[in-house]
Coordinates of C-alpha atoms and ligand atoms in Angstrom, one line a residue:
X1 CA 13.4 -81.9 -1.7
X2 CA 10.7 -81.3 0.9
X3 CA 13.3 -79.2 2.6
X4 CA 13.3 -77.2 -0.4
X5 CA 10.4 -76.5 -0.5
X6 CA 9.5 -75.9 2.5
X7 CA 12.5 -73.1 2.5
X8 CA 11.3 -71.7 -1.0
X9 CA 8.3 -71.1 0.7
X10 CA 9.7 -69.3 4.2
X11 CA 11.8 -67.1 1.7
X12 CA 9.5 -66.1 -0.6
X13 CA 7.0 -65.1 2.9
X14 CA 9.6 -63.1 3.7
X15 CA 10.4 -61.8 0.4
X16 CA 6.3 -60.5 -0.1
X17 CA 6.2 -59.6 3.4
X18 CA 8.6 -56.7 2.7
X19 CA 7.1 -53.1 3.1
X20 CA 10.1 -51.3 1.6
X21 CA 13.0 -51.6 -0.6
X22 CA 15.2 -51.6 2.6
X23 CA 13.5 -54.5 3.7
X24 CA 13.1 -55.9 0.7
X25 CA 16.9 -56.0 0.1
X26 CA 17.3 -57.2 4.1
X27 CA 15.2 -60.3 2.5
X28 CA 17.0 -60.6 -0.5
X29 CA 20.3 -60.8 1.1
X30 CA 18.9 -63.5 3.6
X31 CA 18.1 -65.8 0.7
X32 CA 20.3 -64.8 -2.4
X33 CA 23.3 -62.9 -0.2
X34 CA 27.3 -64.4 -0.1
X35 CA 26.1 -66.1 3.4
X36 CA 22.3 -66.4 2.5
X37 CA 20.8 -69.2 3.1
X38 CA 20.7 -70.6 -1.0
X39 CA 24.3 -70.0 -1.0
X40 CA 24.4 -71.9 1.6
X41 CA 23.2 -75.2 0.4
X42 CA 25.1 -74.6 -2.8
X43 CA 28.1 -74.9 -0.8
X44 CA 27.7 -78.1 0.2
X45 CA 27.4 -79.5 -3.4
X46 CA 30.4 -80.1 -3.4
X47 CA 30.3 -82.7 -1.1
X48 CA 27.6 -84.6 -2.9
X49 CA 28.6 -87.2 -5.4
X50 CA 28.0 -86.3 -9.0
X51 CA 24.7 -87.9 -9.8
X52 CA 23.4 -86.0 -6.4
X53 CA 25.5 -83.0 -7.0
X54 CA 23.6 -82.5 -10.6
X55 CA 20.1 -82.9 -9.2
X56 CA 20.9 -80.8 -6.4
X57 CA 22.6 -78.3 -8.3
X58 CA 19.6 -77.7 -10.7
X59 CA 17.2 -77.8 -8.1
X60 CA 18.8 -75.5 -6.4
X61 CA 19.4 -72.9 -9.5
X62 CA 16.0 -73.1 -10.2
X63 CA 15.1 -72.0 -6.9
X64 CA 17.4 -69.1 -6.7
X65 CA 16.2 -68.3 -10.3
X66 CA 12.6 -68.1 -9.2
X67 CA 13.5 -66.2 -5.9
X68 CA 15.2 -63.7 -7.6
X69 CA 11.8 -63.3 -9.7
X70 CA 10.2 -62.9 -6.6
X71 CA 12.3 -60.1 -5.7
X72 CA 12.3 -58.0 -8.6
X73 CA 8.3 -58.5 -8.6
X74 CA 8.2 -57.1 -5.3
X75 CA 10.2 -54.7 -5.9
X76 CA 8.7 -53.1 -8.7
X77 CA 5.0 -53.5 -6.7
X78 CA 7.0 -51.5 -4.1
X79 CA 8.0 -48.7 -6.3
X80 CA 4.5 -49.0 -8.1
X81 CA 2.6 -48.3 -4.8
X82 CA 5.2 -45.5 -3.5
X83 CA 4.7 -43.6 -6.7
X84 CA 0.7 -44.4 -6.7
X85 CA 1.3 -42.8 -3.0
X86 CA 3.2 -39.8 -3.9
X87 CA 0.8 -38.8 -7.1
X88 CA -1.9 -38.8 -4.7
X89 CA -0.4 -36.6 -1.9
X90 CA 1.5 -34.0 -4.7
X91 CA -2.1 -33.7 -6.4
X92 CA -3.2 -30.6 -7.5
X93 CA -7.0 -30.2 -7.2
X94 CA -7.7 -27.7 -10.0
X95 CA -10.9 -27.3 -9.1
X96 CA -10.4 -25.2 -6.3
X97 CA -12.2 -22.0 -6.2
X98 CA -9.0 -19.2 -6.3
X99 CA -8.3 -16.9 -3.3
X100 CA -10.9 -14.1 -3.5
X101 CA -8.5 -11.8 -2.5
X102 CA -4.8 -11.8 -3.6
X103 CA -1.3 -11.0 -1.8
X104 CA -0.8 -8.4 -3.6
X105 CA -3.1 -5.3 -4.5
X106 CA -3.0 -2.1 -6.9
X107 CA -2.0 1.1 -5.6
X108 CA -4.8 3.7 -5.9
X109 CA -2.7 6.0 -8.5
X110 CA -2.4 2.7 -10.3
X111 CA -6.2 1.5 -10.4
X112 CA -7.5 5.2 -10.6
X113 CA -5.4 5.5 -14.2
X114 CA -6.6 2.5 -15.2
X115 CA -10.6 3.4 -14.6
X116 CA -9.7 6.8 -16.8
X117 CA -8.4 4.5 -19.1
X118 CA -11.6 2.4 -19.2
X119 CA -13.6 5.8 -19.6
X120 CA -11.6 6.9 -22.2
X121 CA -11.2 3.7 -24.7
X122 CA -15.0 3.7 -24.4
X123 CA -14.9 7.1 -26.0
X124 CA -12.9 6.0 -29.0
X125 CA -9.3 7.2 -26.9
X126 CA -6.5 5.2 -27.3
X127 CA -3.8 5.5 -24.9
X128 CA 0.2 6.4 -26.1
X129 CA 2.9 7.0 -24.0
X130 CA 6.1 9.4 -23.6
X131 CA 9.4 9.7 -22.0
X132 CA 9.6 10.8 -18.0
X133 CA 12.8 13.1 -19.4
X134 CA 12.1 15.0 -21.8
X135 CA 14.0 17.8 -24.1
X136 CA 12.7 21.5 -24.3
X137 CA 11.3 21.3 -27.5
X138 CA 8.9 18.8 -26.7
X139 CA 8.5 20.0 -22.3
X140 CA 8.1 23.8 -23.6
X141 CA 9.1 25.1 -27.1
X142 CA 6.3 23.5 -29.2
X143 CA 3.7 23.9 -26.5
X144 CA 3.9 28.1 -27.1
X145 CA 5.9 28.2 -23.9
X146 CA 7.7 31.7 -24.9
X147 CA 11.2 31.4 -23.9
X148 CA 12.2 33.4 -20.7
X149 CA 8.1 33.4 -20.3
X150 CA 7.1 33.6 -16.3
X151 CA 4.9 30.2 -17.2
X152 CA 7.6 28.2 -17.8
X153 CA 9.1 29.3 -14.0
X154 CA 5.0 28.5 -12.5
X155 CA 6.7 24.5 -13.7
X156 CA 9.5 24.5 -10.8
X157 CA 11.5 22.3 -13.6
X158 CA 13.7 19.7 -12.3
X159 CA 17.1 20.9 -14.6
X160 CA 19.1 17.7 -15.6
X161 CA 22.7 17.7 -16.2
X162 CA 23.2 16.7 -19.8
X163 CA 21.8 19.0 -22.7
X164 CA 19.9 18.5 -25.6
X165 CA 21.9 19.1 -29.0
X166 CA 21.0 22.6 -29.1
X167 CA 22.9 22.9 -25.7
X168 CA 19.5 23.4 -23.3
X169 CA 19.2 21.5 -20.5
X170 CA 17.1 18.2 -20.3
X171 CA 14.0 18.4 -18.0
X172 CA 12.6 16.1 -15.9
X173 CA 8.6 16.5 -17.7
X174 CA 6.4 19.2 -16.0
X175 CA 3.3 17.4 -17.4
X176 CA 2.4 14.9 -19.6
X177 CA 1.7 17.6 -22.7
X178 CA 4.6 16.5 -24.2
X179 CA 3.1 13.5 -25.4
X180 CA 0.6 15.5 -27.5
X181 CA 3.5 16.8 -29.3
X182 CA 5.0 13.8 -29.6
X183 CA 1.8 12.5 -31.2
X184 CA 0.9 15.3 -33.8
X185 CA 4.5 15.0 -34.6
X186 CA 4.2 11.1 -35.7
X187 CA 0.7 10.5 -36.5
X188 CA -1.4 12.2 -39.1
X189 CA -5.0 13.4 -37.7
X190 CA -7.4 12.2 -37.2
X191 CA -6.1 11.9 -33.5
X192 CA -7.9 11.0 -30.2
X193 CA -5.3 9.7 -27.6
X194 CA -4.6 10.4 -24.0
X195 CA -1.4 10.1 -22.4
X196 CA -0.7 9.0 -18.4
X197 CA 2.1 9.5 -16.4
X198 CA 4.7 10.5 -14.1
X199 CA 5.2 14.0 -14.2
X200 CA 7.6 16.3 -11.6
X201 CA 7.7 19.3 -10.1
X202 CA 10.1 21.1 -7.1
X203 CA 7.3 21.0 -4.9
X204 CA 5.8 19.0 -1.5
X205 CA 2.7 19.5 0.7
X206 CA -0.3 18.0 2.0
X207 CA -1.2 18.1 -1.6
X208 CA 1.7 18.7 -3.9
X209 CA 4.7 16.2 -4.4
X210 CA 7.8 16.1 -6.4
X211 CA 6.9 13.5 -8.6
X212 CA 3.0 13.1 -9.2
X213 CA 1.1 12.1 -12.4
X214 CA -1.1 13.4 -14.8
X215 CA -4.0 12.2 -17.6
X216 CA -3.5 14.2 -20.8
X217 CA -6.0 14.4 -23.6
X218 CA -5.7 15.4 -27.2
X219 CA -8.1 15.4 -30.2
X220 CA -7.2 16.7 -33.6
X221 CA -9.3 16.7 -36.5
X222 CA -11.4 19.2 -39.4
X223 CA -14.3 20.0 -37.3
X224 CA -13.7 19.4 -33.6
X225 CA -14.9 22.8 -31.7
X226 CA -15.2 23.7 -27.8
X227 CA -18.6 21.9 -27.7
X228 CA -17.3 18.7 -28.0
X229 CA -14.8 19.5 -25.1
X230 CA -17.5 20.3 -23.1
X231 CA -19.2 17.2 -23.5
X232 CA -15.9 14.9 -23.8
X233 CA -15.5 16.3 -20.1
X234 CA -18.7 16.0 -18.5
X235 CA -19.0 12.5 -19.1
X236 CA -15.6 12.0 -18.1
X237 CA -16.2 13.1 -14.4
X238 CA -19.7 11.6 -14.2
X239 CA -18.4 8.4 -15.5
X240 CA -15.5 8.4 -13.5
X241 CA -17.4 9.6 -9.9
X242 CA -20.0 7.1 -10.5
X243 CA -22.8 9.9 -10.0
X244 CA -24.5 12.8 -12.0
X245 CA -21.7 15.9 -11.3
X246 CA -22.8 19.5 -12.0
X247 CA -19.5 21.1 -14.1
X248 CA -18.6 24.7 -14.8
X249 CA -16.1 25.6 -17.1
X250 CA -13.9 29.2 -16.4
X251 CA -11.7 31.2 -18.6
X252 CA -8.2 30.9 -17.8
X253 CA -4.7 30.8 -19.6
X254 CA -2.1 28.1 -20.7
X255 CA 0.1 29.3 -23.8
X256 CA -0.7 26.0 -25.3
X257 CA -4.6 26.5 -25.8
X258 CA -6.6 28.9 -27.0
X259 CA -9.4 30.0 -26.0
X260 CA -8.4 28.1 -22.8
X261 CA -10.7 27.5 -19.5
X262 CA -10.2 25.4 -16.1
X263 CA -13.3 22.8 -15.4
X264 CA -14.6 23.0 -11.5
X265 CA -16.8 20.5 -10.1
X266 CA -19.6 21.2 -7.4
X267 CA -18.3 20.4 -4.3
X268 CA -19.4 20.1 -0.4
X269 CA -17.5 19.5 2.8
X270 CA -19.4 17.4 5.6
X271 CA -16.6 16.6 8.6
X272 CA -13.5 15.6 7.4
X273 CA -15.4 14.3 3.8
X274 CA -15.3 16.1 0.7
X275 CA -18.7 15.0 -1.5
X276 CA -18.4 15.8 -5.1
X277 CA -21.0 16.4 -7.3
X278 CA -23.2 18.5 -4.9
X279 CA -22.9 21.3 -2.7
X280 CA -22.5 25.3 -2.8
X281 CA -18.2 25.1 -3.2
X282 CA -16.2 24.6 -7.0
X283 CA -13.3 22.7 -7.2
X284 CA -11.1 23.0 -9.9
X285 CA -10.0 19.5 -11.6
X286 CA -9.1 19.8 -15.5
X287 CA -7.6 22.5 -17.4
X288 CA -8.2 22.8 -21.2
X289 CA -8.7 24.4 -24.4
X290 CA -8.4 24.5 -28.0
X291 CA -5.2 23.5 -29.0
X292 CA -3.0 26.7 -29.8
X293 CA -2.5 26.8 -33.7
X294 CA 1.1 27.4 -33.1
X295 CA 1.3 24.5 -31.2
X296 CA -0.3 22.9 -34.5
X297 CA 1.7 24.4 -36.8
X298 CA 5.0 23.8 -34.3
X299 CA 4.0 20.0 -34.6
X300 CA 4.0 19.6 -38.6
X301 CA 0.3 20.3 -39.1
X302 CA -1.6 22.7 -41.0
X303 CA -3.6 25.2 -38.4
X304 CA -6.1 26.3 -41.3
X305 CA -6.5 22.6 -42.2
X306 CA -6.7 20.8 -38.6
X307 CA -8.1 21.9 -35.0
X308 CA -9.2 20.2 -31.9
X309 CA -9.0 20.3 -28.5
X310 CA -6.8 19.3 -25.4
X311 CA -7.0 18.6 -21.5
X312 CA -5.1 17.9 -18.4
X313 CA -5.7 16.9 -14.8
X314 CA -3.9 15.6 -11.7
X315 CA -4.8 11.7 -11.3
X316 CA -3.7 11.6 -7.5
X317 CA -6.2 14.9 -6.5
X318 CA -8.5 12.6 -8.2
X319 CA -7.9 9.5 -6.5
X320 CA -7.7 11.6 -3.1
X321 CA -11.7 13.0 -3.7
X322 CA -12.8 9.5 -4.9
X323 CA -11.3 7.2 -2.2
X324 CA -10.8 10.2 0.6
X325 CA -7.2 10.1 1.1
X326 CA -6.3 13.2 2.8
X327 CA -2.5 13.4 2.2
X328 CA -0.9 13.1 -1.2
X329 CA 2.8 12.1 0.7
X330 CA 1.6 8.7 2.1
X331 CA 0.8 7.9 -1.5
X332 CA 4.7 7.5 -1.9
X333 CA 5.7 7.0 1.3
X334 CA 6.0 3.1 0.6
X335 CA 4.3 2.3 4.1
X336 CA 2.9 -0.9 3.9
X337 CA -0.3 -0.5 6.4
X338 CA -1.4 2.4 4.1
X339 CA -1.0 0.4 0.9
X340 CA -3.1 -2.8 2.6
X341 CA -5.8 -0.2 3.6
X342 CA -5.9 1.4 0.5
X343 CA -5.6 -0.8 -2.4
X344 CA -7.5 -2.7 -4.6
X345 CA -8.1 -6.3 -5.7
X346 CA -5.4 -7.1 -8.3
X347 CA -7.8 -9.4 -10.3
X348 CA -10.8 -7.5 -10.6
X349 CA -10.5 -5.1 -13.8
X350 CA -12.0 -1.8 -13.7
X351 CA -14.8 -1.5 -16.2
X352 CA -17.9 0.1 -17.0
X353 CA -20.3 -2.6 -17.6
X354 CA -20.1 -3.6 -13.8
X355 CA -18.2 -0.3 -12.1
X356 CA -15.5 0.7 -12.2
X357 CA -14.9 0.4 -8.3
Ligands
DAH1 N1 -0.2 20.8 -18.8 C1 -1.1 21.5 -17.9 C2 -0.5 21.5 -16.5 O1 0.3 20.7 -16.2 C3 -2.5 20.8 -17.8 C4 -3.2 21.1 -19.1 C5 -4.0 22.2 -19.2 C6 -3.0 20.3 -20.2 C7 -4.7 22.5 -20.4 C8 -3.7 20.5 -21.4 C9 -4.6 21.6 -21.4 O2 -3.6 19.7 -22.4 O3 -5.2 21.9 -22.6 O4 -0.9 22.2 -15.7

């Protein structure tokens, strides 16, 4: 019996001396295994006689019995303090400040629609959307565009294949007025939306290219007059510049407003940099009016009953003066060195509590 226990005890060492399962299992076998040492001894009951062979026997069984505890104790210790080890590497410390500066960023065009957007909520604005290709109704035929008239030609109209169901071609939108019709055609005044976009044209220089994009303002109501247009404006461009910017507004002609006038801003080159806001030069940014009252009356309404007034502008020229890019191309170019110099923080918002840059 002293053997016995003297063996319990130089199994069981090596049975809690184990570091992993393998080892674990290298002890097991040792001690519990076809040849392991228990087996072993149980073997030779048989040459015991039966008094002996009984003792033995349940000596014996008790001591596998208890070994096999040992085991499974150790082995489930084992797993306990590989999981304990892997929750502790795989931990997520949530606490972490973020990355101040993402992978990713927001491409100018992209950031510069969103700060008119900002501008414009603020004014009571909300913001609808339209279709890039659009029929000629909506493109020209409600906006007063008289057919055969030169100012549908000034558009350089993308033509698309497939017609409309009066058999005209669809178009590829010269400008994002379609939405207005779109608008007066599904909303009942009053109505103070703007509309920003992807618009496209059969053109490309330093500052024109085939597909560019365009804010578009409309506001329709009873009393709505000129003066308000002036003023909607003005604070627009200061707003959006960051800085006080001396306007002037010019008579001028688009067959969908009427009176209509173009909005320059003050302007001075120093070097290469254009400052806006100052200066002896104007620099035409918006074009505008009072909505025509056949466009009106072409969209449902009532031109004795409702009035208001309109706008549109280029969102790239204005990105280009406020963040001096010279050349309108590399804004589509997709050349990543441009795009890391140029754009901006994907997780700060534009707004106009803390600037909108
Ligand atoms: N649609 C004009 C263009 O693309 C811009 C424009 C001018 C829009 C005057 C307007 C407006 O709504 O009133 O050149």
């Amino acid at each position: 019996m002293d053997d016995l226990d003297k063996l319990e005890s130089d199994l069981r060492g090596e049975i809690d001396a184990a570091q992993d399962l393998r080892a674990l299992d290298d002890a097991r076998i040792a001690a519990l295994g076809k040849k392991g040492r228990v087996s072993l001894m149980m073997r030779e009951l048989g040459q015991m006689d039966p008094e002996q062979r009984k003792q033995a026997g349940q000596a014996l069984n008790a001591l596998r019995q208890r070994l096999e505890d040992a085991v499974t104790a150790r082995r489930q210790a084992l797993e306990e303090a590989h999981l304990n080890e892997r929750l502790a590497t795989e931990r997520a410390d949530v606490s972490l400040p973020v990355r101040p500066r993402a992978q990713g960023g927001v491409h100018p065009v992209s950031q510069v629609m969103e700060e008119i957007a900002v501008i414009f909520s603020e004014m009571g604005f909300v913001v609808r959307e339209g279709p890039d290709i659009e029929d000629d109704f909506h493109n020209f035929t409600a906006l007063n565009f008289p057919p055969d008239h030169p100012a549908r030609e000034t558009h350089d109209t993308f033509f698309l294949e497939e017609t409309d169901k009066d058999g005209n071609p669809l178009v590829l939108r010269t400008h994002t007025s379609p939405v207005q019709v779109r608008t007066m055609l599904n909303q009942k005044p009053p109505i103070r939306i703007i509309a920003q976009g992807r618009t496209y044209r059969c053109d490309s220089d330093q500052t024109h290219t085939p597909m560019f994009h365009q804010t578009e303002g409309l506001v329709i109501d009873k009393a709505t007059n000129m003066g308000h247009l002036k003023g909607c404006l003005m604070e627009f461009i200061s707003a959006y510049f960051e800085r006080d910017v001396e306007v002037r507004f010019r008579p001028h002609h688009f067959p969908f407003t009427e009176p209509s006038a173009e909005m320059d801003v003050r302007y001075e080159r120093a070097g290469d940099e254009i400052r806006i806001g100052q200066g002896e030069d104007w620099m035409e940014i918006v074009g505008c009016g009072m909505v025509h009252p056949n466009v009106i009356a072409n969209c449902g309404l009532d031109p004795k009953e409702y009035q208001g007034f309109a706008f549109g502008f280029g969102v790239d020229r204005l990105a280009m003066l406020k963040y001096g890019m010279p050349d309108l191309r590399d804004f589509f170019a997709a050349d990543s060195r441009w795009l890391k110099h140029y754009n901006f923080p994907a997780l700060i918002q534009p707004n106009l509590a803390t600037g909108l840059s």
